[in-house]
Amino acid sequence: MGKKEQINDEKHKNTEKVQSVLQLLKKQAPLSVKQEKLCNSDCVERFLKVKGENVKKAAKHLRNCLNWRDSLGIDHLIADEFSAELAEGVAYVSGHDDESRPVLIFRIKQDYQKFHSQKLFTRLLVFTLEVAIQTMAKSVEQFVILFDASFFRSASAFMNILLASLKNIADYYPGRLHKAFVIDPPSLFSYLWKGVKTFVDLAPLTMVVSSLDFEESLEFNDFTAYPRAASLRFNPSSVSSNGKIGSCSSSRFSFTVSHHFDSVKPWYLSLTDTSSAKVGPTTNMGPAISPLNARSHSFASPIDRTPRGSNNMGPMKKGFFPSTPLPQKSKDMVDHSEIHHPRAHRPSFFQSPAMFFKRDGGKGQTISRVDKCRESFQPFLKFYRRPYDEMIYRSKMRPPLGGLISIVSPHIRRRHMSASQRF
């Protein structure tokens, strides 16, 4: 009974604070119908939480937010204003995570600021946020943002866009951001971010990751759900297995297509001639093509510069590597089936220097910040790799954000039904 009473008392105090904030807002200026719908109990509680349960500060912050929305004309935003951005996939909602939070992706190019003003970018940001909020369930209040910085060459240019976005979200959408990821930023961005993040309110929720760390991950392999992307994959079933698939050979290289669907590269080059019919004379005009004479010997390893069938590699002196290939033995003395090519071991200095500072304390083993960022970004990797489809994104928009099509089409259907009922 004690815990229930405490919970009831906390709810009662929260409702009293929410009502007091609304009263202060109405004293300053009357609220419109849309403003009253926006300033519900959940919205006021988020502003109270950000301002430390201070009623006056929360009311002032909420009033500034309402004035900002009126000045920007957020109630009149429609998709027709951003037709070019929607066609290119500059900013959109990719989907929802396991906890039904919408995942937003911003793929802005560096030239975007040259042809668009800062106000237009702010309107695009707000439009995408409003679409994400419309797609939220009743029990969800936060969203996730992925900033794709791979199109930027200048770290300062991307920093301006990132700081402006985080400031607008912190000031006018408090408590809405769950996590933000910066993917593949320019090389100097990390140094600028270290000096600026102390002044950014949402810096603890922002993480910097690299997509190169997830290149070997094959968890997202559902391209068949998207016909536009599925057509780009090689389908071995569409080609008959009797004939040769795309074989092409020359006097030096052979090009062959792989039969495996999951192959990273469905083709490979070999230095042996696999063609059944050769062009030109078949007589032995010179030395045969081999991995040794197919490339420059200056780039060959010391092991490859030695003859393939030589067995005198053991007594070779240290540091003695011939600059030119040694004469090969005759074919009668070499048994190619018993040749074992030596493979150089991987030196230990190829490992990262951070391994020397890693603590192996069993249960108390520390995890670096980079590993934490990778683990937190892993659930959202599929949204980053998922191809963009404009029609799927437009289907998530509700009127009036969906544009004139979403507004006019319901009226056309109703008119058609009423006309059909007359006859």
PDB file of N, CA, C and O in Angstrom, residues 369-403:
ATOM      1  N   ARG A 369      35.225   3.146 -25.545  1.00  0.00           N
ATOM      2  CA  ARG A 369      34.073   3.894 -26.046  1.00  0.00           C
ATOM      3  C   ARG A 369      33.754   3.525 -27.489  1.00  0.00           C
ATOM      4  O   ARG A 369      32.595   3.529 -27.900  1.00  0.00           O
ATOM      5  N   VAL A 370      34.785   3.182 -28.256  1.00  0.00           N
ATOM      6  CA  VAL A 370      34.559   2.801 -29.654  1.00  0.00           C
ATOM      7  C   VAL A 370      33.738   1.522 -29.727  1.00  0.00           C
ATOM      8  O   VAL A 370      32.813   1.392 -30.548  1.00  0.00           O
ATOM      9  N   ASP A 371      34.046   0.563 -28.862  1.00  0.00           N
ATOM     10  CA  ASP A 371      33.275  -0.681 -28.844  1.00  0.00           C
ATOM     11  C   ASP A 371      31.831  -0.440 -28.421  1.00  0.00           C
ATOM     12  O   ASP A 371      30.903  -1.077 -28.939  1.00  0.00           O
ATOM     13  N   LYS A 372      31.625   0.471 -27.486  1.00  0.00           N
ATOM     14  CA  LYS A 372      30.257   0.789 -27.070  1.00  0.00           C
ATOM     15  C   LYS A 372      29.469   1.414 -28.210  1.00  0.00           C
ATOM     16  O   LYS A 372      28.282   1.119 -28.401  1.00  0.00           O
ATOM     17  N   CYS A 373      30.133   2.294 -28.977  1.00  0.00           N
ATOM     18  CA  CYS A 373      29.453   2.917 -30.109  1.00  0.00           C
ATOM     19  C   CYS A 373      29.089   1.875 -31.161  1.00  0.00           C
ATOM     20  O   CYS A 373      28.009   1.928 -31.759  1.00  0.00           O
ATOM     21  N   ARG A 374      29.987   0.916 -31.385  1.00  0.00           N
ATOM     22  CA  ARG A 374      29.690  -0.129 -32.363  1.00  0.00           C
ATOM     23  C   ARG A 374      28.525  -0.993 -31.920  1.00  0.00           C
ATOM     24  O   ARG A 374      27.646  -1.340 -32.715  1.00  0.00           O
ATOM     25  N   GLU A 375      28.510  -1.362 -30.655  1.00  0.00           N
ATOM     26  CA  GLU A 375      27.422  -2.208 -30.158  1.00  0.00           C
ATOM     27  C   GLU A 375      26.088  -1.481 -30.197  1.00  0.00           C
ATOM     28  O   GLU A 375      25.054  -2.077 -30.515  1.00  0.00           O
ATOM     29  N   SER A 376      26.087  -0.198 -29.873  1.00  0.00           N
ATOM     30  CA  SER A 376      24.837   0.557 -29.891  1.00  0.00           C
ATOM     31  C   SER A 376      24.347   0.816 -31.313  1.00  0.00           C
ATOM     32  O   SER A 376      23.142   0.958 -31.543  1.00  0.00           O
ATOM     33  N   PHE A 377      25.271   0.892 -32.279  1.00  0.00           N
ATOM     34  CA  PHE A 377      24.870   1.149 -33.666  1.00  0.00           C
ATOM     35  C   PHE A 377      24.472  -0.124 -34.396  1.00  0.00           C
ATOM     36  O   PHE A 377      23.822  -0.044 -35.455  1.00  0.00           O
ATOM     37  N   GLN A 378      24.824  -1.274 -33.894  1.00  0.00           N
ATOM     38  CA  GLN A 378      24.540  -2.542 -34.571  1.00  0.00           C
ATOM     39  C   GLN A 378      23.059  -2.744 -34.871  1.00  0.00           C
ATOM     40  O   GLN A 378      22.705  -3.181 -35.968  1.00  0.00           O
ATOM     41  N   PRO A 379      22.112  -2.440 -33.948  1.00  0.00           N
ATOM     42  CA  PRO A 379      20.685  -2.633 -34.286  1.00  0.00           C
ATOM     43  C   PRO A 379      20.180  -1.715 -35.386  1.00  0.00           C
ATOM     44  O   PRO A 379      19.158  -2.008 -36.002  1.00  0.00           O
ATOM     45  N   PHE A 380      20.875  -0.595 -35.638  1.00  0.00           N
ATOM     46  CA  PHE A 380      20.411   0.373 -36.632  1.00  0.00           C
ATOM     47  C   PHE A 380      21.181   0.272 -37.940  1.00  0.00           C
ATOM     48  O   PHE A 380      20.990   1.105 -38.830  1.00  0.00           O
ATOM     49  N   LEU A 381      22.032  -0.732 -38.068  1.00  0.00           N
ATOM     50  CA  LEU A 381      22.809  -0.889 -39.292  1.00  0.00           C
ATOM     51  C   LEU A 381      21.921  -1.232 -40.481  1.00  0.00           C
ATOM     52  O   LEU A 381      22.153  -0.781 -41.603  1.00  0.00           O
ATOM     53  N   LYS A 382      20.879  -2.017 -40.236  1.00  0.00           N
ATOM     54  CA  LYS A 382      19.994  -2.412 -41.340  1.00  0.00           C
ATOM     55  C   LYS A 382      19.218  -1.219 -41.898  1.00  0.00           C
ATOM     56  O   LYS A 382      18.925  -1.167 -43.100  1.00  0.00           O
ATOM     57  N   PHE A 383      18.919  -0.239 -41.045  1.00  0.00           N
ATOM     58  CA  PHE A 383      18.233   0.956 -41.542  1.00  0.00           C
ATOM     59  C   PHE A 383      19.179   1.811 -42.384  1.00  0.00           C
ATOM     60  O   PHE A 383      18.750   2.453 -43.347  1.00  0.00           O
ATOM     61  N   TYR A 384      20.442   1.825 -42.019  1.00  0.00           N
ATOM     62  CA  TYR A 384      21.418   2.604 -42.784  1.00  0.00           C
ATOM     63  C   TYR A 384      21.671   1.987 -44.154  1.00  0.00           C
ATOM     64  O   TYR A 384      21.862   2.700 -45.148  1.00  0.00           O
ATOM     65  N   ARG A 385      21.679   0.659 -44.240  1.00  0.00           N
ATOM     66  CA  ARG A 385      21.936  -0.026 -45.509  1.00  0.00           C
ATOM     67  C   ARG A 385      20.678  -0.231 -46.340  1.00  0.00           C
ATOM     68  O   ARG A 385      20.774  -0.582 -47.514  1.00  0.00           O
ATOM     69  N   ARG A 386      19.536  -0.030 -45.767  1.00  0.00           N
ATOM     70  CA  ARG A 386      18.287  -0.263 -46.502  1.00  0.00           C
ATOM     71  C   ARG A 386      18.136   0.774 -47.609  1.00  0.00           C
ATOM     72  O   ARG A 386      18.287   1.975 -47.380  1.00  0.00           O
ATOM     73  N   PRO A 387      17.825   0.364 -48.826  1.00  0.00           N
ATOM     74  CA  PRO A 387      17.668   1.331 -49.923  1.00  0.00           C
ATOM     75  C   PRO A 387      16.442   2.213 -49.721  1.00  0.00           C
ATOM     76  O   PRO A 387      15.444   1.803 -49.136  1.00  0.00           O
ATOM     77  N   TYR A 388      16.559   3.424 -50.212  1.00  0.00           N
ATOM     78  CA  TYR A 388      15.484   4.402 -50.053  1.00  0.00           C
ATOM     79  C   TYR A 388      14.420   4.216 -51.128  1.00  0.00           C
ATOM     80  O   TYR A 388      14.723   3.994 -52.296  1.00  0.00           O
ATOM     81  N   ASP A 389      13.170   4.316 -50.705  1.00  0.00           N
ATOM     82  CA  ASP A 389      12.028   4.229 -51.611  1.00  0.00           C
ATOM     83  C   ASP A 389      11.097   5.392 -51.288  1.00  0.00           C
ATOM     84  O   ASP A 389      10.577   5.488 -50.170  1.00  0.00           O
ATOM     85  N   GLU A 390      10.900   6.264 -52.247  1.00  0.00           N
ATOM     86  CA  GLU A 390      10.093   7.461 -52.018  1.00  0.00           C
ATOM     87  C   GLU A 390       8.635   7.123 -51.738  1.00  0.00           C
ATOM     88  O   GLU A 390       7.992   7.754 -50.890  1.00  0.00           O
ATOM     89  N   MET A 391       8.085   6.137 -52.422  1.00  0.00           N
ATOM     90  CA  MET A 391       6.683   5.798 -52.241  1.00  0.00           C
ATOM     91  C   MET A 391       6.424   5.241 -50.837  1.00  0.00           C
ATOM     92  O   MET A 391       5.390   5.534 -50.223  1.00  0.00           O
ATOM     93  N   ILE A 392       7.363   4.447 -50.331  1.00  0.00           N
ATOM     94  CA  ILE A 392       7.190   3.916 -48.976  1.00  0.00           C
ATOM     95  C   ILE A 392       7.239   5.044 -47.954  1.00  0.00           C
ATOM     96  O   ILE A 392       6.463   5.065 -46.987  1.00  0.00           O
ATOM     97  N   TYR A 393       8.137   6.004 -48.169  1.00  0.00           N
ATOM     98  CA  TYR A 393       8.228   7.121 -47.234  1.00  0.00           C
ATOM     99  C   TYR A 393       6.990   8.018 -47.314  1.00  0.00           C
ATOM    100  O   TYR A 393       6.485   8.486 -46.285  1.00  0.00           O
ATOM    101  N   ARG A 394       6.487   8.252 -48.512  1.00  0.00           N
ATOM    102  CA  ARG A 394       5.288   9.091 -48.625  1.00  0.00           C
ATOM    103  C   ARG A 394       4.059   8.412 -48.028  1.00  0.00           C
ATOM    104  O   ARG A 394       3.132   9.085 -47.576  1.00  0.00           O
ATOM    105  N   SER A 395       4.044   7.085 -48.034  1.00  0.00           N
ATOM    106  CA  SER A 395       2.900   6.392 -47.444  1.00  0.00           C
ATOM    107  C   SER A 395       2.825   6.564 -45.932  1.00  0.00           C
ATOM    108  O   SER A 395       1.762   6.352 -45.341  1.00  0.00           O
ATOM    109  N   LYS A 396       3.931   6.950 -45.303  1.00  0.00           N
ATOM    110  CA  LYS A 396       3.947   7.167 -43.857  1.00  0.00           C
ATOM    111  C   LYS A 396       3.443   8.545 -43.464  1.00  0.00           C
ATOM    112  O   LYS A 396       3.237   8.806 -42.281  1.00  0.00           O
ATOM    113  N   MET A 397       3.262   9.432 -44.420  1.00  0.00           N
ATOM    114  CA  MET A 397       2.838  10.801 -44.124  1.00  0.00           C
ATOM    115  C   MET A 397       1.327  10.868 -44.019  1.00  0.00           C
ATOM    116  O   MET A 397       0.601  10.298 -44.831  1.00  0.00           O
ATOM    117  N   ARG A 398       0.877  11.589 -43.049  1.00  0.00           N
ATOM    118  CA  ARG A 398      -0.547  11.840 -42.866  1.00  0.00           C
ATOM    119  C   ARG A 398      -0.851  13.281 -43.265  1.00  0.00           C
ATOM    120  O   ARG A 398       0.024  14.145 -43.212  1.00  0.00           O
ATOM    121  N   PRO A 399      -2.074  13.559 -43.651  1.00  0.00           N
ATOM    122  CA  PRO A 399      -2.416  14.944 -43.988  1.00  0.00           C
ATOM    123  C   PRO A 399      -2.319  15.834 -42.742  1.00  0.00           C
ATOM    124  O   PRO A 399      -2.627  15.389 -41.645  1.00  0.00           O
ATOM    125  N   PRO A 400      -1.881  17.066 -42.914  1.00  0.00           N
ATOM    126  CA  PRO A 400      -1.565  17.753 -44.174  1.00  0.00           C
ATOM    127  C   PRO A 400      -0.124  17.608 -44.628  1.00  0.00           C
ATOM    128  O   PRO A 400       0.255  18.186 -45.636  1.00  0.00           O
ATOM    129  N   LEU A 401       0.733  16.866 -43.883  1.00  0.00           N
ATOM    130  CA  LEU A 401       2.133  16.759 -44.260  1.00  0.00           C
ATOM    131  C   LEU A 401       2.319  16.023 -45.581  1.00  0.00           C
ATOM    132  O   LEU A 401       3.295  16.250 -46.285  1.00  0.00           O
ATOM    133  N   GLY A 402       1.402  15.135 -45.924  1.00  0.00           N
ATOM    134  CA  GLY A 402       1.537  14.355 -47.146  1.00  0.00           C
ATOM    135  C   GLY A 402       1.419  15.144 -48.416  1.00  0.00           C
ATOM    136  O   GLY A 402       1.734  14.633 -49.493  1.00  0.00           O
ATOM    137  N   GLY A 403       0.941  16.396 -48.356  1.00  0.00           N
ATOM    138  CA  GLY A 403       0.816  17.219 -49.549  1.00  0.00           C
ATOM    139  C   GLY A 403      -0.603  17.236 -50.069  1.00  0.00           C
ATOM    140  O   GLY A 403      -1.557  16.770 -49.426  1.00  0.00           O
TER     141      GLY A 403
END
